[in-house]
Amino acid sequence: MRLVHRYGPLEDRQADTLASDVETADTTLQQARGLMFRRSVPDGYGLAFRFDEPRPRTLHMLFVPFAIDALWIRGPEVVHKKRLRPFVGVGRASADLVVELPAGAAENVEPGDIVELEE
């Protein structure tokens, strides 16, 4: 699975791959663990949390020793982006998809852009 970023005017829309190796955290245990206890994540990696409906979703960096970029997505639209610091970062927004990426991977993503998971 990969994560694709689409941006620009409709008549000239461009696309970039934010992550070519995306895991999904589908179980409650996988969602609670997230990236905790990992030493790092490789470039091109993403962890996606999919939910049935948009609701406030919180990410924390407890036991995560590296910075990440986090995207909160409602439908296909990015509603919030935040760089979370190691161990102490916290972020919250309403979304039905939350994605964790290596720090810097979402540098060119802005709220209002389209980001989608593709099989």
Coordinates of N, CA and C in Angstrom, one line a residue:
M1 N 0.8 -1.2 0.0 CA 0.0 0.0 0.0 C 0.9 1.2 0.0
R2 N 0.4 2.3 -0.7 CA 1.2 3.5 -0.7 C 0.3 4.7 -0.4
L3 N 1.0 5.8 0.0 CA 0.3 7.1 0.4 C 0.6 8.1 -0.7
V4 N -0.4 8.6 -1.4 CA -0.3 9.6 -2.5 C -0.8 11.0 -2.1
H5 N 0.0 12.0 -2.4 CA -0.3 13.4 -2.1 C -0.7 14.0 -3.4
R6 N -1.9 14.6 -3.6 CA -2.3 15.3 -4.8 C -2.5 16.7 -4.4
Y7 N -2.0 17.6 -5.2 CA -2.1 19.0 -4.9 C -2.1 19.9 -6.2
G8 N -2.5 21.1 -6.1 CA -2.5 22.1 -7.2 C -3.9 22.2 -7.8
P9 N -4.1 23.1 -8.7 CA -5.4 23.3 -9.3 C -5.8 22.0 -10.1
L10 N -7.2 21.8 -10.1 CA -7.7 20.5 -10.7 C -7.2 20.3 -12.2
E11 N -7.1 21.4 -12.9 CA -6.7 21.2 -14.3 C -5.2 20.9 -14.5
D12 N -4.4 21.1 -13.4 CA -3.0 20.9 -13.5 C -2.5 20.1 -12.2
R13 N -3.4 19.2 -11.7 CA -3.1 18.5 -10.5 C -1.8 17.7 -10.6
Q14 N -1.0 17.7 -9.5 CA 0.2 17.0 -9.5 C 0.1 15.9 -8.4
A15 N 1.0 14.9 -8.4 CA 0.9 13.9 -7.4 C 2.3 13.4 -7.0
D16 N 2.5 13.2 -5.7 CA 3.8 12.7 -5.2 C 3.4 11.5 -4.3
T17 N 4.4 10.6 -4.2 CA 4.2 9.5 -3.3 C 4.9 9.9 -2.0
L18 N 4.1 10.0 -0.9 CA 4.7 10.3 0.4 C 5.3 9.1 1.1
A19 N 4.7 7.9 0.9 CA 5.2 6.7 1.4 C 4.9 5.5 0.5
S20 N 5.9 4.7 0.2 CA 5.6 3.6 -0.7 C 5.4 2.3 0.1
D21 N 5.7 2.3 1.4 CA 5.5 1.1 2.3 C 4.7 1.6 3.5
V22 N 3.4 1.4 3.3 CA 2.4 1.8 4.4 C 1.8 0.6 5.1
E23 N 2.0 0.6 6.4 CA 1.3 -0.4 7.2 C 0.1 0.2 7.8
T24 N -0.9 -0.6 8.1 CA -2.1 -0.1 8.7 C -2.2 -0.7 10.1
A25 N -2.6 0.2 11.1 CA -2.8 -0.2 12.4 C -4.3 -0.4 12.6
D26 N -4.8 -1.7 12.4 CA -6.2 -2.0 12.3 C -6.8 -2.4 13.7
T27 N -6.0 -3.1 14.5 CA -6.5 -3.6 15.8 C -6.3 -2.5 16.8
T28 N -7.0 -2.6 17.9 CA -6.9 -1.7 19.0 C -5.5 -1.8 19.6
L29 N -4.9 -2.9 19.7 CA -3.5 -3.1 20.2 C -2.5 -2.4 19.2
Q30 N -2.7 -2.6 17.9 CA -1.8 -1.9 17.0 C -1.9 -0.4 17.0
Q31 N -3.1 0.1 17.2 CA -3.4 1.5 17.3 C -2.8 2.1 18.6
A32 N -2.9 1.4 19.7 CA -2.4 1.8 20.9 C -0.9 1.9 20.9
R33 N -0.2 0.9 20.2 CA 1.2 0.8 20.2 C 1.8 1.8 19.2
G34 N 1.2 2.0 18.0 CA 1.7 2.9 17.0 C 3.2 2.6 16.7
L35 N 4.0 3.7 16.9 CA 5.4 3.6 16.6 C 6.2 3.4 17.9
M36 N 5.6 3.2 19.0 CA 6.3 3.1 20.3 C 7.3 1.9 20.2
F37 N 8.4 2.1 20.9 CA 9.5 1.1 21.1 C 10.3 0.8 19.8
R38 N 10.0 1.5 18.7 CA 10.9 1.4 17.5 C 12.0 2.3 17.7
R39 N 13.1 2.0 17.1 CA 14.3 2.9 17.2 C 14.3 3.9 16.1
S40 N 13.6 3.6 14.9 CA 13.5 4.5 13.8 C 12.5 3.9 12.8
V41 N 12.2 4.7 11.8 CA 11.5 4.2 10.7 C 12.2 4.6 9.4
P42 N 12.2 3.8 8.4 CA 12.9 4.1 7.1 C 12.2 5.2 6.3
D43 N 12.9 5.9 5.4 CA 12.3 6.7 4.5 C 11.4 5.9 3.6
G44 N 10.2 6.5 3.2 CA 9.3 5.8 2.4 C 8.3 5.0 3.2
Y45 N 8.4 5.0 4.6 CA 7.5 4.3 5.4 C 6.4 5.1 6.0
G46 N 5.2 4.5 6.2 CA 4.1 5.2 6.8 C 3.3 4.2 7.6
L47 N 2.7 4.8 8.7 CA 1.8 4.0 9.5 C 0.4 4.7 9.5
A48 N -0.6 4.0 9.0 CA -1.9 4.6 8.8 C -2.9 4.0 9.9
F49 N -3.7 4.9 10.5 CA -4.7 4.5 11.4 C -6.1 4.8 10.7
R50 N -6.8 3.8 10.3 CA -8.1 4.0 9.6 C -9.3 3.9 10.6
F51 N -10.2 4.8 10.5 CA -11.4 4.7 11.3 C -12.7 4.9 10.5
D52 N -13.8 4.4 11.0 CA -15.1 4.4 10.3 C -15.7 5.8 10.1
E53 N -15.4 6.7 11.1 CA -16.0 8.0 11.0 C -15.0 9.1 11.6
P54 N -15.1 10.3 11.1 CA -14.3 11.4 11.7 C -14.7 11.7 13.1
R55 N -13.7 11.7 14.0 CA -13.8 12.1 15.4 C -12.5 12.6 15.8
P56 N -12.4 13.3 16.9 CA -11.1 13.8 17.4 C -10.2 12.6 17.7
R57 N -9.0 12.7 17.1 CA -8.0 11.6 17.3 C -6.7 12.2 17.8
T58 N -6.2 11.6 18.9 CA -5.0 12.1 19.5 C -3.8 11.2 19.3
L59 N -2.6 11.8 18.9 CA -1.4 11.0 18.8 C -0.5 11.5 19.9
H60 N 0.3 10.6 20.5 CA 1.3 11.0 21.5 C 2.6 10.3 21.1
M61 N 3.7 10.8 21.6 CA 5.0 10.4 21.3 C 5.7 9.6 22.5
L62 N 5.0 9.2 23.4 CA 5.5 8.4 24.5 C 6.2 7.2 24.0
F63 N 7.5 7.0 24.4 CA 8.3 5.9 24.0 C 8.6 5.9 22.5
V64 N 8.5 7.0 21.8 CA 8.9 7.2 20.4 C 10.1 8.1 20.4
P65 N 11.4 7.6 20.1 CA 12.6 8.4 20.3 C 13.0 9.2 19.1
F66 N 12.1 9.4 18.1 CA 12.5 10.1 16.9 C 11.2 11.0 16.5
A67 N 11.5 12.1 15.8 CA 10.4 13.0 15.4 C 9.7 12.4 14.2
I68 N 8.4 12.7 14.1 CA 7.6 12.3 13.0 C 6.7 13.4 12.4
D69 N 6.3 13.3 11.2 CA 5.2 14.1 10.7 C 3.9 13.4 10.8
A70 N 2.9 14.0 11.3 CA 1.6 13.4 11.4 C 0.6 14.2 10.6
L71 N -0.3 13.5 9.9 CA -1.4 14.1 9.1 C -2.7 13.5 9.6
W72 N -3.7 14.4 9.8 CA -5.0 14.1 10.1 C -5.8 14.4 8.8
I73 N -6.5 13.3 8.4 CA -7.2 13.4 7.1 C -8.7 13.1 7.3
R74 N -9.6 13.9 6.7 CA -11.0 13.7 6.7 C -11.5 13.5 5.3
G75 N -12.0 12.3 5.0 CA -12.3 12.0 3.6 C -10.9 11.9 2.9
P76 N -10.7 12.6 1.8 CA -9.3 12.6 1.3 C -8.6 13.9 1.6
E77 N -9.2 14.8 2.4 CA -8.6 16.1 2.6 C -7.8 16.2 3.9
V78 N -6.6 16.7 3.8 CA -5.8 16.9 5.0 C -6.4 18.1 5.8
V79 N -6.7 17.8 7.1 CA -7.3 18.9 7.9 C -6.3 19.4 8.9
H80 N -5.2 18.7 9.2 CA -4.2 19.2 10.1 C -2.9 18.4 9.9
K81 N -1.8 19.1 10.0 CA -0.4 18.6 9.9 C 0.4 19.1 11.1
K82 N 1.2 18.2 11.6 CA 2.1 18.6 12.8 C 3.3 17.7 12.8
R83 N 4.4 18.4 13.1 CA 5.7 17.7 13.4 C 5.7 17.4 14.9
L84 N 5.7 16.1 15.3 CA 5.7 15.7 16.7 C 7.1 15.4 17.1
R85 N 7.5 16.0 18.2 CA 8.8 15.8 18.8 C 9.0 14.5 19.5
P86 N 10.2 13.9 19.6 CA 10.4 12.7 20.3 C 9.9 12.8 21.8
F87 N 9.3 11.7 22.2 CA 8.9 11.5 23.6 C 7.8 12.4 24.2
V88 N 7.8 13.7 23.7 CA 6.9 14.7 24.4 C 5.8 15.3 23.4
G89 N 5.9 15.0 22.1 CA 5.0 15.5 21.2 C 3.6 15.0 21.4
V90 N 2.6 15.9 21.1 CA 1.2 15.5 21.2 C 0.5 16.3 20.1
G91 N -0.5 15.6 19.4 CA -1.3 16.3 18.4 C -2.7 15.8 18.4
R92 N -3.6 16.6 18.0 CA -5.1 16.2 18.0 C -5.8 17.0 17.0
A93 N -6.7 16.2 16.3 CA -7.6 16.8 15.3 C -8.6 15.8 15.0
S94 N -9.7 16.3 14.3 CA -10.8 15.4 13.9 C -10.5 14.8 12.6
A95 N -10.5 13.4 12.5 CA -10.2 12.8 11.2 C -10.7 11.3 11.2
D96 N -10.8 10.8 10.0 CA -11.1 9.4 9.9 C -9.9 8.6 9.4
L97 N -8.8 9.3 9.1 CA -7.5 8.6 8.8 C -6.4 9.5 9.4
V98 N -5.5 8.9 10.1 CA -4.3 9.5 10.7 C -3.1 8.8 10.2
V99 N -2.1 9.5 9.7 CA -0.9 8.9 9.2 C 0.3 9.4 9.9
E100 N 1.2 8.5 10.2 CA 2.5 8.9 10.8 C 3.6 8.6 9.8
L101 N 4.5 9.6 9.5 CA 5.5 9.5 8.5 C 6.9 9.9 9.1
P102 N 8.0 9.5 8.6 CA 9.3 10.1 9.0 C 9.3 11.6 9.0
A103 N 9.9 12.2 9.9 CA 10.0 13.7 9.9 C 10.6 14.2 8.6
G104 N 9.9 15.2 8.0 CA 10.3 15.8 6.7 C 9.5 15.2 5.5
A105 N 8.9 14.0 5.7 CA 8.2 13.4 4.6 C 7.0 14.2 4.1
A106 N 6.3 14.9 5.0 CA 5.1 15.7 4.7 C 5.4 17.2 4.6
E107 N 6.7 17.5 4.3 CA 7.1 18.9 4.3 C 6.3 19.7 3.3
N108 N 5.9 19.2 2.2 CA 5.1 19.9 1.1 C 3.6 19.8 1.2
V109 N 3.2 19.1 2.2 CA 1.7 18.9 2.4 C 1.1 20.0 3.2
E110 N 0.0 20.5 2.8 CA -0.7 21.6 3.5 C -2.2 21.2 3.7
P111 N -2.8 21.7 4.8 CA -4.2 21.5 5.0 C -5.0 21.9 3.7
G112 N -5.9 21.1 3.3 CA -6.7 21.3 2.1 C -6.2 20.4 0.9
D113 N -4.9 19.9 1.0 CA -4.4 19.0 0.0 C -5.1 17.7 0.1
I114 N -5.0 16.9 -0.9 CA -5.6 15.5 -1.0 C -4.5 14.5 -0.7
V115 N -4.8 13.6 0.2 CA -3.8 12.5 0.5 C -4.7 11.3 0.7
E116 N -4.3 10.2 -0.1 CA -5.1 9.0 -0.2 C -4.2 7.8 -0.1
L117 N -4.7 6.7 0.6 CA -4.1 5.4 0.6 C -4.5 4.7 -0.7
E118 N -3.5 4.1 -1.4 CA -3.8 3.3 -2.6 C -3.2 1.9 -2.4
E119 N -4.0 0.9 -2.8 CA -3.6 -0.5 -2.7 C -2.5 -0.8 -3.7

